[in-house]
Amino acid sequence: YGYVRRYPSAKEQERKGGNGIYYHNSYWAPPGRSYLFICSIPLAQTKYELEKAYENGIRKLWVMNVGALKPLEQEVEFYLRLAWEIGKEGAQTTDDVDRYLEQWIDRTFSGNHGRETARLLNDFTQIVNVRKIENLEEDVFSLISYGDEWTGRMNALKTLYEKGNAIYDTLPQEEKDAFFQMVLMKIHAAYYTNAMYY
């Protein structure tokens, strides 16, 4: 779930071959624990966890499980850039996660939608990381307790859905498929799946 669960002991850090990590942005597990469809791990969490791993001696080999590559291009590129930059002197592109994501979007799509789209994706990961799409059940959130948490969740997802669609509508035709695959599909999947259970 985007957390490093074990660090090498002092003795293990002395290994001649070093230490490595196998990090999941896609995870095949027992029912109710897998997340294969959509990655909802915030890039800031990935950065924090991998920096912690690096500081604890996990430096030799970093492997990332991505499953289907297309919807995870942002996560893969961020992971690779962070792996390349970590421990180096001076300013790095992965220092500011929000800025990195804005620049990635502006580099990939026209229209200068980086800041707004980055905000949508960050909000998306915050909402969906609470309960991954694959792990939803009808009784996970309450319609009457905790301030009607289901309706609050649906309203937040609907806002993302509407803002994402508005950005999509402004893009040139040749960019729409890629924007849908790398940005909007995540939001649509979360919105419709949550609506089904709601």
PDB file of C-alpha atoms in Angstrom:
ATOM      1  CA  TYR A   1       0.000   0.000   0.000  1.00  0.00           C
ATOM      2  CA  GLY A   2       2.908   2.308  -0.725  1.00  0.00           C
ATOM      3  CA  TYR A   3       4.679   1.775   2.604  1.00  0.00           C
ATOM      4  CA  VAL A   4       8.124   0.275   3.120  1.00  0.00           C
ATOM      5  CA  ARG A   5       7.513  -2.421   5.694  1.00  0.00           C
ATOM      6  CA  ARG A   6      11.037  -3.574   6.497  1.00  0.00           C
ATOM      7  CA  TYR A   7      14.485  -2.021   6.618  1.00  0.00           C
ATOM      8  CA  PRO A   8      17.837  -3.818   6.690  1.00  0.00           C
ATOM      9  CA  SER A   9      19.406  -4.336  10.102  1.00  0.00           C
ATOM     10  CA  ALA A  10      22.886  -2.977  10.819  1.00  0.00           C
ATOM     11  CA  LYS A  11      24.302  -6.383   9.910  1.00  0.00           C
ATOM     12  CA  GLU A  12      22.289  -6.555   6.681  1.00  0.00           C
ATOM     13  CA  GLN A  13      23.496  -3.083   5.707  1.00  0.00           C
ATOM     14  CA  GLU A  14      27.036  -4.472   5.647  1.00  0.00           C
ATOM     15  CA  ARG A  15      26.217  -6.980   2.879  1.00  0.00           C
ATOM     16  CA  LYS A  16      28.662  -6.823   0.019  1.00  0.00           C
ATOM     17  CA  GLY A  17      25.788  -6.918  -2.501  1.00  0.00           C
ATOM     18  CA  GLY A  18      23.878  -4.120  -0.786  1.00  0.00           C
ATOM     19  CA  ASN A  19      20.116  -3.976  -0.252  1.00  0.00           C
ATOM     20  CA  GLY A  20      17.135  -3.458  -2.510  1.00  0.00           C
ATOM     21  CA  ILE A  21      13.436  -2.780  -2.495  1.00  0.00           C
ATOM     22  CA  TYR A  22      10.416  -4.122  -4.363  1.00  0.00           C
ATOM     23  CA  TYR A  23       7.816  -1.342  -4.349  1.00  0.00           C
ATOM     24  CA  HIS A  24       4.174  -1.798  -5.377  1.00  0.00           C
ATOM     25  CA  ASN A  25       2.102   0.651  -7.382  1.00  0.00           C
ATOM     26  CA  SER A  26       0.012  -2.370  -8.358  1.00  0.00           C
ATOM     27  CA  TYR A  27      -0.554  -5.302  -6.021  1.00  0.00           C
ATOM     28  CA  TRP A  28      -1.994  -8.783  -6.512  1.00  0.00           C
ATOM     29  CA  ALA A  29      -3.086 -10.107  -3.127  1.00  0.00           C
ATOM     30  CA  PRO A  30      -5.874 -12.072  -1.449  1.00  0.00           C
ATOM     31  CA  PRO A  31      -9.404 -10.790  -2.199  1.00  0.00           C
ATOM     32  CA  GLY A  32     -10.131  -7.471  -0.582  1.00  0.00           C
ATOM     33  CA  ARG A  33      -6.474  -6.430  -0.498  1.00  0.00           C
ATOM     34  CA  SER A  34      -5.405  -6.248  -4.152  1.00  0.00           C
ATOM     35  CA  TYR A  35      -5.191  -3.041  -6.122  1.00  0.00           C
ATOM     36  CA  LEU A  36      -4.559  -3.731  -9.770  1.00  0.00           C
ATOM     37  CA  PHE A  37      -6.935  -1.382 -11.523  1.00  0.00           C
ATOM     38  CA  ILE A  38      -5.861   2.118 -10.431  1.00  0.00           C
ATOM     39  CA  CYS A  39      -2.864   3.360  -8.441  1.00  0.00           C
ATOM     40  CA  SER A  40      -3.994   5.648  -5.649  1.00  0.00           C
ATOM     41  CA  ILE A  41      -0.695   6.035  -3.812  1.00  0.00           C
ATOM     42  CA  PRO A  42       0.137   9.750  -3.590  1.00  0.00           C
ATOM     43  CA  LEU A  43       3.468  10.682  -5.179  1.00  0.00           C
ATOM     44  CA  ALA A  44       4.359  12.487  -1.942  1.00  0.00           C
ATOM     45  CA  GLN A  45       3.935   9.207  -0.035  1.00  0.00           C
ATOM     46  CA  THR A  46       6.124   7.389  -2.564  1.00  0.00           C
ATOM     47  CA  LYS A  47       8.813  10.079  -2.185  1.00  0.00           C
ATOM     48  CA  TYR A  48       8.669   9.964   1.612  1.00  0.00           C
ATOM     49  CA  GLU A  49       8.844   6.180   1.781  1.00  0.00           C
ATOM     50  CA  LEU A  50      11.670   5.850  -0.748  1.00  0.00           C
ATOM     51  CA  GLU A  51      13.725   8.583   0.893  1.00  0.00           C
ATOM     52  CA  LYS A  52      13.293   6.734   4.189  1.00  0.00           C
ATOM     53  CA  ALA A  53      14.406   3.509   2.484  1.00  0.00           C
ATOM     54  CA  TYR A  54      17.474   5.241   1.029  1.00  0.00           C
ATOM     55  CA  GLU A  55      18.392   6.698   4.433  1.00  0.00           C
ATOM     56  CA  ASN A  56      18.116   3.188   5.919  1.00  0.00           C
ATOM     57  CA  GLY A  57      20.618   1.698   3.482  1.00  0.00           C
ATOM     58  CA  ILE A  58      18.334   0.458   0.680  1.00  0.00           C
ATOM     59  CA  ARG A  59      20.385   1.821  -2.193  1.00  0.00           C
ATOM     60  CA  LYS A  60      21.578  -0.965  -4.476  1.00  0.00           C
ATOM     61  CA  LEU A  61      18.445  -2.018  -6.356  1.00  0.00           C
ATOM     62  CA  TRP A  62      14.975  -0.509  -6.636  1.00  0.00           C
ATOM     63  CA  VAL A  63      12.242  -2.466  -8.417  1.00  0.00           C
ATOM     64  CA  MET A  64       8.721  -1.200  -9.039  1.00  0.00           C
ATOM     65  CA  ASN A  65       5.655  -3.357  -9.690  1.00  0.00           C
ATOM     66  CA  VAL A  66       3.381  -1.432 -12.042  1.00  0.00           C
ATOM     67  CA  GLY A  67       1.060  -4.018 -13.600  1.00  0.00           C
ATOM     68  CA  ALA A  68      -0.615  -2.200 -16.496  1.00  0.00           C
ATOM     69  CA  LEU A  69       1.798   0.515 -17.572  1.00  0.00           C
ATOM     70  CA  LYS A  70      -0.476   3.009 -19.349  1.00  0.00           C
ATOM     71  CA  PRO A  71      -2.356   4.472 -16.383  1.00  0.00           C
ATOM     72  CA  LEU A  72       0.857   4.549 -14.294  1.00  0.00           C
ATOM     73  CA  GLU A  73       3.136   6.646 -16.500  1.00  0.00           C
ATOM     74  CA  GLN A  74       3.309   9.489 -13.968  1.00  0.00           C
ATOM     75  CA  GLU A  75       4.164   7.121 -11.126  1.00  0.00           C
ATOM     76  CA  VAL A  76       6.771   5.209 -13.145  1.00  0.00           C
ATOM     77  CA  GLU A  77       8.562   8.329 -14.363  1.00  0.00           C
ATOM     78  CA  PHE A  78       8.525   9.856 -10.876  1.00  0.00           C
ATOM     79  CA  TYR A  79       9.923   6.652  -9.351  1.00  0.00           C
ATOM     80  CA  LEU A  80      12.716   6.450 -11.921  1.00  0.00           C
ATOM     81  CA  ARG A  81      13.634  10.131 -11.597  1.00  0.00           C
ATOM     82  CA  LEU A  82      13.637   9.906  -7.807  1.00  0.00           C
ATOM     83  CA  ALA A  83      15.849   6.803  -7.956  1.00  0.00           C
ATOM     84  CA  TRP A  84      18.259   8.652 -10.246  1.00  0.00           C
ATOM     85  CA  GLU A  85      18.310  11.881  -8.234  1.00  0.00           C
ATOM     86  CA  ILE A  86      18.246  10.673  -4.643  1.00  0.00           C
ATOM     87  CA  GLY A  87      21.400  11.433  -2.702  1.00  0.00           C
ATOM     88  CA  LYS A  88      22.712  13.889  -5.292  1.00  0.00           C
ATOM     89  CA  GLU A  89      23.710  17.455  -4.394  1.00  0.00           C
ATOM     90  CA  GLY A  90      21.721  20.482  -5.531  1.00  0.00           C
ATOM     91  CA  ALA A  91      18.130  21.018  -6.595  1.00  0.00           C
ATOM     92  CA  GLN A  92      16.375  18.029  -8.137  1.00  0.00           C
ATOM     93  CA  THR A  93      13.179  17.758 -10.198  1.00  0.00           C
ATOM     94  CA  THR A  94      11.584  15.512  -7.565  1.00  0.00           C
ATOM     95  CA  ASP A  95      12.205  17.901  -4.629  1.00  0.00           C
ATOM     96  CA  ASP A  96       8.724  19.437  -4.900  1.00  0.00           C
ATOM     97  CA  VAL A  97       6.197  16.736  -5.776  1.00  0.00           C
ATOM     98  CA  ASP A  98       3.398  19.141  -6.675  1.00  0.00           C
ATOM     99  CA  ARG A  99       5.665  21.161  -8.952  1.00  0.00           C
ATOM    100  CA  TYR A 100       6.999  17.962 -10.520  1.00  0.00           C
ATOM    101  CA  LEU A 101       3.450  16.822 -11.346  1.00  0.00           C
ATOM    102  CA  GLU A 102       2.491  20.236 -12.738  1.00  0.00           C
ATOM    103  CA  GLN A 103       5.532  20.209 -15.016  1.00  0.00           C
ATOM    104  CA  TRP A 104       4.862  16.624 -16.087  1.00  0.00           C
ATOM    105  CA  ILE A 105       1.322  17.540 -17.132  1.00  0.00           C
ATOM    106  CA  ASP A 106       2.373  20.737 -18.915  1.00  0.00           C
ATOM    107  CA  ARG A 107       5.108  18.818 -20.743  1.00  0.00           C
ATOM    108  CA  THR A 108       2.691  16.057 -21.761  1.00  0.00           C
ATOM    109  CA  PHE A 109      -0.396  18.129 -22.647  1.00  0.00           C
ATOM    110  CA  SER A 110      -0.996  21.569 -24.126  1.00  0.00           C
ATOM    111  CA  GLY A 111      -3.073  24.357 -22.578  1.00  0.00           C
ATOM    112  CA  ASN A 112      -1.119  24.980 -19.345  1.00  0.00           C
ATOM    113  CA  HIS A 113      -3.451  22.848 -17.242  1.00  0.00           C
ATOM    114  CA  GLY A 114      -0.609  21.572 -15.058  1.00  0.00           C
ATOM    115  CA  ARG A 115      -1.492  23.282 -11.805  1.00  0.00           C
ATOM    116  CA  GLU A 116      -5.217  22.511 -11.991  1.00  0.00           C
ATOM    117  CA  THR A 117      -4.728  18.905 -13.149  1.00  0.00           C
ATOM    118  CA  ALA A 118      -2.044  18.264 -10.530  1.00  0.00           C
ATOM    119  CA  ARG A 119      -4.487  19.460  -7.879  1.00  0.00           C
ATOM    120  CA  LEU A 120      -7.152  17.103  -9.252  1.00  0.00           C
ATOM    121  CA  LEU A 121      -4.759  14.142  -9.195  1.00  0.00           C
ATOM    122  CA  ASN A 122      -3.547  14.949  -5.691  1.00  0.00           C
ATOM    123  CA  ASP A 123      -7.134  15.229  -4.439  1.00  0.00           C
ATOM    124  CA  PHE A 124      -7.961  11.987  -6.261  1.00  0.00           C
ATOM    125  CA  THR A 125      -5.177  10.080  -4.501  1.00  0.00           C
ATOM    126  CA  GLN A 126      -6.188  11.491  -1.116  1.00  0.00           C
ATOM    127  CA  ILE A 127      -9.806  10.364  -1.574  1.00  0.00           C
ATOM    128  CA  VAL A 128      -9.155   6.983  -3.171  1.00  0.00           C
ATOM    129  CA  ASN A 129      -6.222   6.048  -0.936  1.00  0.00           C
ATOM    130  CA  VAL A 130      -8.651   6.047   2.015  1.00  0.00           C
ATOM    131  CA  ARG A 131     -10.376   3.075   0.371  1.00  0.00           C
ATOM    132  CA  LYS A 132      -9.078   1.730  -2.906  1.00  0.00           C
ATOM    133  CA  ILE A 133     -11.548   1.185  -5.731  1.00  0.00           C
ATOM    134  CA  GLU A 134     -10.967  -2.576  -5.743  1.00  0.00           C
ATOM    135  CA  ASN A 135     -11.682  -2.805  -2.008  1.00  0.00           C
ATOM    136  CA  LEU A 136     -15.009  -0.996  -1.833  1.00  0.00           C
ATOM    137  CA  GLU A 137     -17.977  -2.660  -0.174  1.00  0.00           C
ATOM    138  CA  GLU A 138     -21.469  -1.375   0.411  1.00  0.00           C
ATOM    139  CA  ASP A 139     -21.019  -0.928   4.169  1.00  0.00           C
ATOM    140  CA  VAL A 140     -17.575   0.706   4.190  1.00  0.00           C
ATOM    141  CA  PHE A 141     -18.875   4.276   4.477  1.00  0.00           C
ATOM    142  CA  SER A 142     -21.983   5.416   6.304  1.00  0.00           C
ATOM    143  CA  LEU A 143     -24.897   7.418   4.932  1.00  0.00           C
ATOM    144  CA  ILE A 144     -25.900   8.552   8.432  1.00  0.00           C
ATOM    145  CA  SER A 145     -22.801   8.496  10.636  1.00  0.00           C
ATOM    146  CA  TYR A 146     -19.695  10.670  10.641  1.00  0.00           C
ATOM    147  CA  GLY A 147     -21.456  13.518   8.862  1.00  0.00           C
ATOM    148  CA  ASP A 148     -22.790  11.305   6.051  1.00  0.00           C
ATOM    149  CA  GLU A 149     -19.355  10.259   4.859  1.00  0.00           C
ATOM    150  CA  TRP A 150     -20.674   8.537   1.693  1.00  0.00           C
ATOM    151  CA  THR A 151     -22.302  11.712   0.396  1.00  0.00           C
ATOM    152  CA  GLY A 152     -19.232  13.787   1.236  1.00  0.00           C
ATOM    153  CA  ARG A 153     -17.058  11.309  -0.638  1.00  0.00           C
ATOM    154  CA  MET A 154     -19.394  11.315  -3.645  1.00  0.00           C
ATOM    155  CA  ASN A 155     -19.555  15.115  -3.738  1.00  0.00           C
ATOM    156  CA  ALA A 156     -15.755  15.356  -3.698  1.00  0.00           C
ATOM    157  CA  LEU A 157     -15.454  12.767  -6.489  1.00  0.00           C
ATOM    158  CA  LYS A 158     -18.166  14.502  -8.521  1.00  0.00           C
ATOM    159  CA  THR A 159     -16.223  17.773  -8.311  1.00  0.00           C
ATOM    160  CA  LEU A 160     -13.085  16.011  -9.595  1.00  0.00           C
ATOM    161  CA  TYR A 161     -15.142  14.336 -12.321  1.00  0.00           C
ATOM    162  CA  GLU A 162     -16.623  17.631 -13.532  1.00  0.00           C
ATOM    163  CA  LYS A 163     -13.328  19.556 -13.414  1.00  0.00           C
ATOM    164  CA  GLY A 164     -11.466  16.735 -15.173  1.00  0.00           C
ATOM    165  CA  ASN A 165     -14.096  16.583 -17.918  1.00  0.00           C
ATOM    166  CA  ALA A 166     -13.887  20.363 -18.369  1.00  0.00           C
ATOM    167  CA  ILE A 167     -10.109  20.171 -18.908  1.00  0.00           C
ATOM    168  CA  TYR A 168     -10.558  17.243 -21.305  1.00  0.00           C
ATOM    169  CA  ASP A 169     -13.033  19.271 -23.379  1.00  0.00           C
ATOM    170  CA  THR A 170     -10.459  22.048 -23.931  1.00  0.00           C
ATOM    171  CA  LEU A 171      -7.709  19.753 -25.242  1.00  0.00           C
ATOM    172  CA  PRO A 172      -6.930  19.242 -28.934  1.00  0.00           C
ATOM    173  CA  GLN A 173      -8.441  16.052 -30.347  1.00  0.00           C
ATOM    174  CA  GLU A 174      -5.019  14.378 -30.703  1.00  0.00           C
ATOM    175  CA  GLU A 175      -4.380  14.702 -26.941  1.00  0.00           C
ATOM    176  CA  LYS A 176      -7.751  13.555 -25.622  1.00  0.00           C
ATOM    177  CA  ASP A 177      -7.100   9.794 -25.683  1.00  0.00           C
ATOM    178  CA  ALA A 178      -3.834  10.146 -23.780  1.00  0.00           C
ATOM    179  CA  PHE A 179      -5.380  12.533 -21.236  1.00  0.00           C
ATOM    180  CA  PHE A 180      -8.228  10.104 -20.670  1.00  0.00           C
ATOM    181  CA  GLN A 181      -5.866   7.147 -20.261  1.00  0.00           C
ATOM    182  CA  MET A 182      -3.404   8.878 -17.935  1.00  0.00           C
ATOM    183  CA  VAL A 183      -5.639  11.249 -15.953  1.00  0.00           C
ATOM    184  CA  LEU A 184      -9.371  11.114 -16.519  1.00  0.00           C
ATOM    185  CA  MET A 185      -9.862   7.337 -16.478  1.00  0.00           C
ATOM    186  CA  LYS A 186      -8.720   7.231 -12.839  1.00  0.00           C
ATOM    187  CA  ILE A 187     -11.233   9.882 -11.864  1.00  0.00           C
ATOM    188  CA  HIS A 188     -14.069   8.311 -13.875  1.00  0.00           C
ATOM    189  CA  ALA A 189     -13.340   4.862 -12.434  1.00  0.00           C
ATOM    190  CA  ALA A 190     -13.366   6.198  -8.885  1.00  0.00           C
ATOM    191  CA  TYR A 191     -16.506   8.241  -9.430  1.00  0.00           C
ATOM    192  CA  TYR A 192     -18.549   5.480 -11.080  1.00  0.00           C
ATOM    193  CA  THR A 193     -17.373   2.663  -8.809  1.00  0.00           C
ATOM    194  CA  ASN A 194     -18.068   4.671  -5.681  1.00  0.00           C
ATOM    195  CA  ALA A 195     -21.449   5.722  -7.116  1.00  0.00           C
ATOM    196  CA  MET A 196     -22.320   2.067  -7.687  1.00  0.00           C
ATOM    197  CA  TYR A 197     -21.778   1.275  -3.987  1.00  0.00           C
ATOM    198  CA  TYR A 198     -23.304   4.555  -2.826  1.00  0.00           C
TER     199      TYR A 198
END
